[in-house]
mmCIF file of C-alpha atoms and ligand atoms in Angstrom:
data_model
loop_
_atom_site.group_PDB
_atom_site.id
_atom_site.type_symbol
_atom_site.label_atom_id
_atom_site.label_comp_id
_atom_site.label_asym_id
_atom_site.label_seq_id
_atom_site.Cartn_x
_atom_site.Cartn_y
_atom_site.Cartn_z
ATOM 1 C CA MET A 556 101.051 -84.249 3.072
ATOM 2 C CA THR A 557 99.282 -81.164 1.608
ATOM 3 C CA THR A 558 99.740 -79.327 -1.497
ATOM 4 C CA GLN A 559 100.877 -75.986 0.386
ATOM 5 C CA GLU A 560 103.353 -78.063 1.854
ATOM 6 C CA LEU A 561 104.579 -79.475 -1.257
ATOM 7 C CA ILE A 562 104.536 -75.772 -3.256
ATOM 8 C CA ALA A 563 106.765 -74.826 -0.425
ATOM 9 C CA GLN A 564 109.272 -77.544 -0.848
ATOM 10 C CA ILE A 565 108.918 -76.607 -4.934
ATOM 11 C CA LYS A 566 110.088 -73.340 -3.880
ATOM 12 C CA LYS A 567 112.295 -73.743 -1.136
ATOM 13 C CA LYS A 568 114.504 -76.512 -3.416
ATOM 14 C CA ASN A 569 113.876 -74.533 -6.861
ATOM 15 C CA SER A 570 113.078 -77.645 -8.140
ATOM 16 C CA PHE A 571 109.796 -79.772 -9.176
ATOM 17 C CA LEU A 572 111.777 -82.815 -9.532
ATOM 18 C CA CYS A 573 110.088 -86.269 -9.570
ATOM 19 C CA ILE A 574 113.237 -89.056 -9.551
ATOM 20 C CA GLY A 575 111.469 -92.375 -10.520
ATOM 21 C CA LEU A 576 112.558 -95.387 -8.628
ATOM 22 C CA ASP A 577 112.083 -98.275 -11.183
ATOM 23 C CA VAL A 578 114.958 -100.516 -9.652
ATOM 24 C CA ASP A 579 115.721 -103.539 -12.389
ATOM 25 C CA LEU A 580 118.009 -105.886 -10.746
ATOM 26 C CA ASN A 581 119.773 -106.571 -14.125
ATOM 27 C CA LYS A 582 120.535 -102.940 -14.596
ATOM 28 C CA ILE A 583 122.190 -101.977 -11.018
ATOM 29 C CA PRO A 584 125.846 -102.155 -10.051
ATOM 30 C CA SER A 585 126.886 -105.584 -9.347
ATOM 31 C CA HIS A 586 128.676 -104.993 -6.166
ATOM 32 C CA LEU A 587 125.196 -104.103 -4.916
ATOM 33 C CA LEU A 588 123.925 -107.801 -5.395
ATOM 34 C CA LYS A 589 125.945 -108.989 -2.600
ATOM 35 C CA GLU A 590 124.069 -107.157 -0.449
ATOM 36 C CA GLU A 591 121.229 -108.416 1.431
ATOM 37 C CA ASP A 592 118.868 -106.419 -0.173
ATOM 38 C CA PRO A 593 120.450 -104.841 -3.450
ATOM 39 C CA ILE A 594 116.817 -103.128 -4.322
ATOM 40 C CA PHE A 595 116.648 -101.288 -0.912
ATOM 41 C CA ALA A 596 120.507 -100.749 -1.027
ATOM 42 C CA PHE A 597 120.410 -99.200 -4.767
ATOM 43 C CA ASN A 598 117.256 -96.533 -3.814
ATOM 44 C CA LYS A 599 119.123 -96.107 -0.087
ATOM 45 C CA ALA A 600 122.591 -94.587 -1.927
ATOM 46 C CA ILE A 601 120.340 -93.081 -4.931
ATOM 47 C CA ILE A 602 118.245 -90.979 -2.226
ATOM 48 C CA ASP A 603 120.929 -89.924 0.102
ATOM 49 C CA ALA A 604 122.405 -88.487 -2.979
ATOM 50 C CA THR A 605 119.722 -86.642 -4.660
ATOM 51 C CA HIS A 606 117.263 -85.784 -1.836
ATOM 52 C CA HIS A 607 118.524 -81.888 -2.040
ATOM 53 C CA LEU A 608 117.527 -81.830 -5.870
ATOM 54 C CA CYS A 609 114.311 -83.376 -5.842
ATOM 55 C CA VAL A 610 110.808 -82.852 -3.834
ATOM 56 C CA ALA A 611 109.584 -86.377 -4.944
ATOM 57 C CA TYR A 612 110.044 -89.962 -5.603
ATOM 58 C CA LYS A 613 108.179 -92.641 -7.692
ATOM 59 C CA PRO A 614 108.525 -95.990 -7.018
ATOM 60 C CA ASN A 615 106.393 -97.773 -9.939
ATOM 61 C CA THR A 616 105.671 -100.794 -8.208
ATOM 62 C CA ALA A 617 106.171 -103.290 -11.163
ATOM 63 C CA PHE A 618 109.453 -102.930 -10.736
ATOM 64 C CA TYR A 619 108.829 -104.513 -6.537
ATOM 65 C CA GLU A 620 106.022 -106.688 -7.434
ATOM 66 C CA ALA A 621 108.314 -108.599 -9.971
ATOM 67 C CA TYR A 622 110.700 -109.620 -7.344
ATOM 68 C CA GLY A 623 107.856 -110.925 -5.084
ATOM 69 C CA LEU A 624 107.536 -110.378 -1.508
ATOM 70 C CA LYS A 625 111.434 -109.763 -1.275
ATOM 71 C CA GLY A 626 110.276 -106.944 -3.823
ATOM 72 C CA TRP A 627 107.691 -105.806 -1.664
ATOM 73 C CA GLN A 628 109.544 -105.312 1.331
ATOM 74 C CA SER A 629 112.339 -103.596 -0.683
ATOM 75 C CA LEU A 630 109.321 -100.949 -1.255
ATOM 76 C CA GLU A 631 108.207 -101.101 2.127
ATOM 77 C CA LYS A 632 111.792 -100.226 3.144
ATOM 78 C CA THR A 633 112.150 -97.541 0.611
ATOM 79 C CA ILE A 634 109.079 -95.767 1.656
ATOM 80 C CA GLN A 635 109.882 -95.942 5.301
ATOM 81 C CA TYR A 636 113.393 -94.519 5.175
ATOM 82 C CA LEU A 637 112.102 -92.132 3.096
ATOM 83 C CA ASN A 638 109.673 -90.672 5.606
ATOM 84 C CA SER A 639 111.811 -91.367 8.484
ATOM 85 C CA ASN A 640 114.652 -89.428 7.120
ATOM 86 C CA TYR A 641 113.333 -87.058 4.351
ATOM 87 C CA PRO A 642 109.872 -86.179 5.546
ATOM 88 C CA GLU A 643 109.872 -83.195 3.919
ATOM 89 C CA ILE A 644 110.238 -84.931 0.117
ATOM 90 C CA TYR A 645 106.527 -86.375 -1.514
ATOM 91 C CA THR A 646 105.787 -89.766 -2.136
ATOM 92 C CA ILE A 647 104.247 -91.049 -5.440
ATOM 93 C CA ALA A 648 103.444 -94.564 -5.305
ATOM 94 C CA ASP A 649 102.913 -95.491 -9.218
ATOM 95 C CA ALA A 650 100.578 -98.323 -9.397
ATOM 96 C CA LYS A 651 98.061 -97.527 -11.858
ATOM 97 C CA ARG A 652 94.899 -99.151 -9.627
ATOM 98 C CA GLY A 653 91.699 -98.838 -9.566
ATOM 99 C CA ASP A 654 88.597 -101.104 -9.355
ATOM 100 C CA ILE A 655 84.928 -101.357 -7.931
ATOM 101 C CA GLY A 656 84.383 -99.076 -5.130
ATOM 102 C CA ASN A 657 85.046 -101.473 -1.890
ATOM 103 C CA THR A 658 88.513 -102.945 -3.410
ATOM 104 C CA SER A 659 89.773 -99.464 -4.491
ATOM 105 C CA THR A 660 88.783 -98.691 -0.810
ATOM 106 C CA MET A 661 91.353 -101.780 -0.112
ATOM 107 C CA TYR A 662 93.810 -100.262 -2.393
ATOM 108 C CA ALA A 663 93.938 -96.569 -0.758
ATOM 109 C CA LYS A 664 94.046 -98.040 2.446
ATOM 110 C CA ALA A 665 97.237 -100.309 1.411
ATOM 111 C CA PHE A 666 99.450 -97.338 -0.299
ATOM 112 C CA PHE A 667 98.219 -94.801 2.355
ATOM 113 C CA GLU A 668 97.438 -96.235 5.289
ATOM 114 C CA ASP A 669 100.069 -99.444 5.020
ATOM 115 C CA LEU A 670 102.639 -97.683 3.335
ATOM 116 C CA ALA A 671 102.250 -94.496 3.918
ATOM 117 C CA PHE A 672 102.894 -92.828 0.504
ATOM 118 C CA ASP A 673 101.393 -89.465 -0.271
ATOM 119 C CA SER A 674 100.147 -90.604 -3.360
ATOM 120 C CA VAL A 675 99.165 -92.858 -5.493
ATOM 121 C CA THR A 676 98.357 -93.163 -9.414
ATOM 122 C CA VAL A 677 95.100 -94.498 -10.620
ATOM 123 C CA ALA A 678 93.258 -95.530 -14.121
ATOM 124 C CA PRO A 679 90.100 -93.566 -14.916
ATOM 125 C CA TYR A 680 88.267 -96.186 -17.095
ATOM 126 C CA MET A 681 86.117 -97.697 -14.351
ATOM 127 C CA GLY A 682 84.607 -94.120 -13.553
ATOM 128 C CA LYS A 683 84.135 -92.272 -10.323
ATOM 129 C CA ASP A 684 83.059 -94.793 -8.038
ATOM 130 C CA SER A 685 86.254 -96.304 -8.899
ATOM 131 C CA VAL A 686 88.600 -92.925 -8.081
ATOM 132 C CA GLU A 687 86.240 -91.269 -5.026
ATOM 133 C CA PRO A 688 87.300 -93.719 -2.548
ATOM 134 C CA PHE A 689 90.786 -92.614 -3.429
ATOM 135 C CA LEU A 690 90.175 -89.231 -2.949
ATOM 136 C CA ALA A 691 87.900 -89.872 0.775
ATOM 137 C CA PHE A 692 91.581 -89.977 2.326
ATOM 138 C CA LYS A 693 92.613 -86.290 3.771
ATOM 139 C CA ASN A 694 95.977 -84.703 2.653
ATOM 140 C CA LYS A 695 96.360 -87.667 0.180
ATOM 141 C CA HIS A 696 96.288 -87.527 -3.417
ATOM 142 C CA THR A 697 95.213 -89.296 -6.019
ATOM 143 C CA ILE A 698 97.146 -88.882 -9.393
ATOM 144 C CA MET A 699 94.946 -89.788 -12.325
ATOM 145 C CA LEU A 700 96.136 -90.933 -15.654
ATOM 146 C CA ALA A 701 95.033 -88.620 -18.349
ATOM 147 C CA LEU A 702 97.003 -88.260 -21.408
ATOM 148 C CA THR A 703 100.060 -90.766 -21.363
ATOM 149 C CA SER A 704 103.536 -90.880 -22.453
ATOM 150 C CA ASN A 705 103.612 -93.413 -24.315
ATOM 151 C CA GLU A 706 102.156 -94.300 -28.324
ATOM 152 C CA GLY A 707 99.046 -96.193 -27.233
ATOM 153 C CA ALA A 708 97.742 -92.829 -25.477
ATOM 154 C CA PHE A 709 96.492 -92.105 -29.378
ATOM 155 C CA ASP A 710 94.310 -95.536 -29.137
ATOM 156 C CA PHE A 711 91.700 -94.053 -26.863
ATOM 157 C CA GLN A 712 92.758 -91.193 -25.175
ATOM 158 C CA THR A 713 92.492 -88.204 -27.781
ATOM 159 C CA LYS A 714 89.650 -89.790 -29.398
ATOM 160 C CA GLU A 715 86.336 -87.985 -29.370
ATOM 161 C CA VAL A 716 83.407 -88.706 -26.998
ATOM 162 C CA ASN A 717 80.631 -86.576 -26.418
ATOM 163 C CA GLY A 718 82.206 -84.311 -28.943
ATOM 164 C CA ARG A 719 85.867 -84.057 -27.114
ATOM 165 C CA GLU A 720 88.862 -86.040 -26.699
ATOM 166 C CA LEU A 721 88.761 -88.969 -24.234
ATOM 167 C CA TYR A 722 91.522 -87.272 -21.843
ATOM 168 C CA LYS A 723 89.480 -84.104 -21.832
ATOM 169 C CA GLU A 724 86.463 -85.625 -20.799
ATOM 170 C CA VAL A 725 88.178 -87.241 -17.973
ATOM 171 C CA LEU A 726 89.704 -84.008 -16.823
ATOM 172 C CA GLU A 727 86.192 -82.036 -16.896
ATOM 173 C CA THR A 728 84.312 -84.805 -15.313
ATOM 174 C CA SER A 729 86.490 -85.504 -12.672
ATOM 175 C CA LYS A 730 86.186 -81.935 -11.906
ATOM 176 C CA GLY A 731 82.692 -82.560 -10.350
ATOM 177 C CA TRP A 732 83.805 -85.426 -8.106
ATOM 178 C CA LYS A 733 83.796 -85.813 -4.358
ATOM 179 C CA ASN A 734 86.789 -84.052 -2.703
ATOM 180 C CA SER A 735 88.248 -83.459 -6.160
ATOM 181 C CA GLU A 736 90.937 -81.250 -4.721
ATOM 182 C CA ASN A 737 92.919 -84.438 -3.730
ATOM 183 C CA LEU A 738 92.867 -85.321 -7.848
ATOM 184 C CA MET A 739 96.282 -84.749 -9.479
ATOM 185 C CA TYR A 740 96.807 -85.870 -13.100
ATOM 186 C CA VAL A 741 99.276 -87.970 -15.261
ATOM 187 C CA VAL A 742 100.143 -86.121 -18.730
ATOM 188 C CA GLY A 743 103.144 -87.398 -20.615
ATOM 189 C CA ALA A 744 106.076 -85.344 -21.449
ATOM 190 C CA THR A 745 105.993 -86.453 -25.022
ATOM 191 C CA LYS A 746 102.950 -85.052 -25.317
ATOM 192 C CA ALA A 747 103.771 -81.306 -24.839
ATOM 193 C CA GLU A 748 101.927 -79.602 -27.653
ATOM 194 C CA TYR A 749 99.018 -80.794 -25.632
ATOM 195 C CA PHE A 750 99.538 -78.660 -22.625
ATOM 196 C CA LYS A 751 98.056 -75.687 -23.397
ATOM 197 C CA GLU A 752 94.349 -77.245 -23.931
ATOM 198 C CA ILE A 753 95.067 -79.151 -20.654
ATOM 199 C CA ARG A 754 95.663 -76.070 -18.809
ATOM 200 C CA LYS A 755 92.522 -74.327 -20.263
ATOM 201 C CA ILE A 756 90.372 -77.185 -18.369
ATOM 202 C CA VAL A 757 92.913 -77.573 -15.002
ATOM 203 C CA PRO A 758 94.949 -74.474 -14.398
ATOM 204 C CA ASN A 759 95.691 -74.887 -10.980
ATOM 205 C CA SER A 760 95.997 -78.814 -10.987
ATOM 206 C CA PHE A 761 99.047 -80.565 -10.381
ATOM 207 C CA LEU A 762 100.633 -82.694 -13.118
ATOM 208 C CA LEU A 763 102.782 -85.374 -12.838
ATOM 209 C CA VAL A 764 104.562 -85.703 -16.516
ATOM 210 C CA PRO A 765 106.420 -88.858 -17.060
ATOM 211 C CA GLY A 766 108.658 -88.895 -19.868
ATOM 212 C CA VAL A 767 111.557 -86.616 -19.425
ATOM 213 C CA GLY A 768 114.786 -88.562 -20.395
ATOM 214 C CA ALA A 769 114.797 -92.199 -21.691
ATOM 215 C CA GLN A 770 111.608 -91.168 -23.428
ATOM 216 C CA GLY A 771 112.599 -88.155 -25.025
ATOM 217 C CA GLY A 772 110.123 -85.553 -23.776
ATOM 218 C CA ASN A 773 111.430 -82.102 -23.485
ATOM 219 C CA LEU A 774 111.426 -79.860 -19.862
ATOM 220 C CA GLN A 775 111.467 -76.366 -21.660
ATOM 221 C CA ASP A 776 108.699 -77.529 -24.026
ATOM 222 C CA VAL A 777 106.545 -78.689 -21.259
ATOM 223 C CA CYS A 778 107.224 -75.749 -18.941
ATOM 224 C CA THR A 779 105.917 -73.465 -21.942
ATOM 225 C CA TYR A 780 102.024 -74.123 -21.277
ATOM 226 C CA GLY A 781 102.402 -76.402 -18.636
ATOM 227 C CA LEU A 782 103.466 -74.108 -15.600
ATOM 228 C CA SER A 783 100.680 -72.640 -13.376
ATOM 229 C CA GLU A 784 100.641 -69.785 -10.398
ATOM 230 C CA ASN A 785 101.985 -72.343 -8.317
ATOM 231 C CA VAL A 786 104.035 -74.447 -10.705
ATOM 232 C CA GLY A 787 101.671 -77.167 -10.991
ATOM 233 C CA LEU A 788 104.269 -79.768 -12.018
ATOM 234 C CA LEU A 789 106.114 -82.726 -10.794
ATOM 235 C CA ILE A 790 108.641 -83.527 -13.475
ATOM 236 C CA ASN A 791 109.636 -87.497 -13.350
ATOM 237 C CA SER A 792 112.693 -89.173 -14.791
ATOM 238 C CA SER A 793 113.613 -92.609 -13.849
ATOM 239 C CA ARG A 794 116.014 -94.407 -16.159
ATOM 240 C CA GLY A 795 117.696 -91.142 -17.308
ATOM 241 C CA ILE A 796 119.034 -90.604 -13.317
ATOM 242 C CA ILE A 797 119.166 -93.890 -11.483
ATOM 243 C CA TYR A 798 121.176 -95.752 -14.370
ATOM 244 C CA ALA A 799 123.497 -93.045 -15.425
ATOM 245 C CA SER A 800 126.427 -95.261 -14.606
ATOM 246 C CA LYS A 801 126.498 -99.072 -13.552
ATOM 247 C CA ASN A 802 129.747 -98.754 -11.422
ATOM 248 C CA GLU A 803 130.409 -97.851 -7.736
ATOM 249 C CA ASP A 804 130.143 -94.243 -8.509
ATOM 250 C CA PHE A 805 126.560 -94.496 -9.324
ATOM 251 C CA ALA A 806 124.615 -92.680 -6.906
ATOM 252 C CA THR A 807 127.062 -89.548 -7.591
ATOM 253 C CA LYS A 808 126.420 -89.968 -11.596
ATOM 254 C CA ALA A 809 122.707 -90.038 -10.847
ATOM 255 C CA ALA A 810 123.232 -86.815 -8.790
ATOM 256 C CA ILE A 811 124.949 -85.034 -11.751
ATOM 257 C CA LYS A 812 122.009 -86.290 -14.147
ATOM 258 C CA ALA A 813 118.873 -84.717 -11.031
ATOM 259 C CA ALA A 814 121.731 -80.943 -10.629
ATOM 260 C CA GLU A 815 121.095 -80.587 -14.949
ATOM 261 C CA LEU A 816 117.646 -81.208 -14.441
ATOM 262 C CA GLN A 817 116.962 -78.973 -11.346
ATOM 263 C CA GLN A 818 119.288 -76.372 -12.771
ATOM 264 C CA GLU A 819 117.324 -75.952 -15.569
ATOM 265 C CA MET A 820 114.200 -76.200 -13.592
ATOM 266 C CA ALA A 821 115.860 -73.159 -11.274
ATOM 267 C CA GLU A 822 116.388 -70.983 -14.476
ATOM 268 C CA ILE A 823 112.476 -71.669 -15.648
ATOM 269 C CA LEU A 824 111.509 -70.772 -12.568
ATOM 270 C CA ASN A 825 113.437 -67.581 -12.138
ATOM 271 C CA GLN A 826 113.097 -66.362 -15.705
HETATM 272 O O1 LIG B 1439 102.284 -92.194 -19.044
HETATM 273 C C1 LIG B 1439 103.083 -92.502 -18.049
HETATM 274 C C2 LIG B 1439 102.539 -93.122 -16.583
HETATM 275 C C3 LIG B 1439 103.843 -93.306 -16.385
HETATM 276 N N1 LIG B 1439 104.853 -93.598 -16.746
HETATM 277 C C4 LIG B 1439 106.010 -94.286 -15.329
HETATM 278 O O2 LIG B 1439 106.956 -92.935 -15.460
HETATM 279 C C5 LIG B 1439 107.947 -93.254 -15.578
HETATM 280 C C6 LIG B 1439 109.040 -93.381 -16.851
HETATM 281 O O3 LIG B 1439 110.147 -93.697 -16.239
HETATM 282 P P1 LIG B 1439 111.781 -93.389 -17.275
HETATM 283 O O4 LIG B 1439 112.249 -94.439 -17.374
HETATM 284 O O5 LIG B 1439 111.441 -92.105 -16.869
HETATM 285 O O6 LIG B 1439 111.031 -93.292 -18.742
HETATM 286 C C7 LIG B 1439 108.177 -95.263 -15.687
HETATM 287 O O7 LIG B 1439 108.006 -95.572 -14.159
HETATM 288 C C8 LIG B 1439 106.545 -95.250 -16.260
HETATM 289 O O8 LIG B 1439 105.918 -96.421 -15.649
HETATM 290 C C9 LIG B 1439 105.183 -93.239 -18.179
HETATM 291 O O9 LIG B 1439 106.146 -93.345 -18.306
HETATM 292 N N2 LIG B 1439 104.161 -92.920 -18.346
#
């Protein structure tokens, strides 16, 4: 999907919500455990109930890899279901990959070609030659960790390197990489006070923002400085939406939670 198509969907739906599909078999309603593929059954119900309220879904691959081959098959079925039934939806494989160049190319092929995701998250630690193989794919986005939502972000990301904080170095340096127009960045919603500085470096880039909901990040605070001319934000909530209920009404309850966030987004966009 192109960036323009993503922006068009955001404007049409008045939403920049991304729903995280982080499926834990211990947390889903027990009646689904009788299904042949409980993870896919859960995702399908959540997607059918919420697709009109969000613009993106983000399965974190850890929640699928944890169940071995069956988990990977559930991930495959989920992305195929999304691409066949809701092709307008933007898809993010939250896999946080990155390796030496030839290995990165294989990761990129796995997520962009085999699974046909629109984007994948990568770590910047191994540098330019570990990220550029992902950027070479046309109409696909590479979402690089910049300033993460967890407490450990302060261990390295905010430490000074070359006279500026490491996350700023990551943002600034990556702008010069080949096909950098295919880059987006992860910035945690729990770090709302950093968005003003971040927007000085990447005024127009899309930012994937996890941390609203279960991690306590606030949508309004992120938007104060995070919004760009073309919205430029994908706000993710996973547990806060998908585990709204453990009963048969789980999908309806998830839709209610998603609608609350979408409504707040519509108000922000129409201010
Ligand atoms: O900095 C980061 C990067 C990624 N994540 C991922 O986003 C979701 C958040 O889930 P919630 O349940 O809404 O807290 C999850 O997949 C994380 O691994 C992040 O939280 N922070």
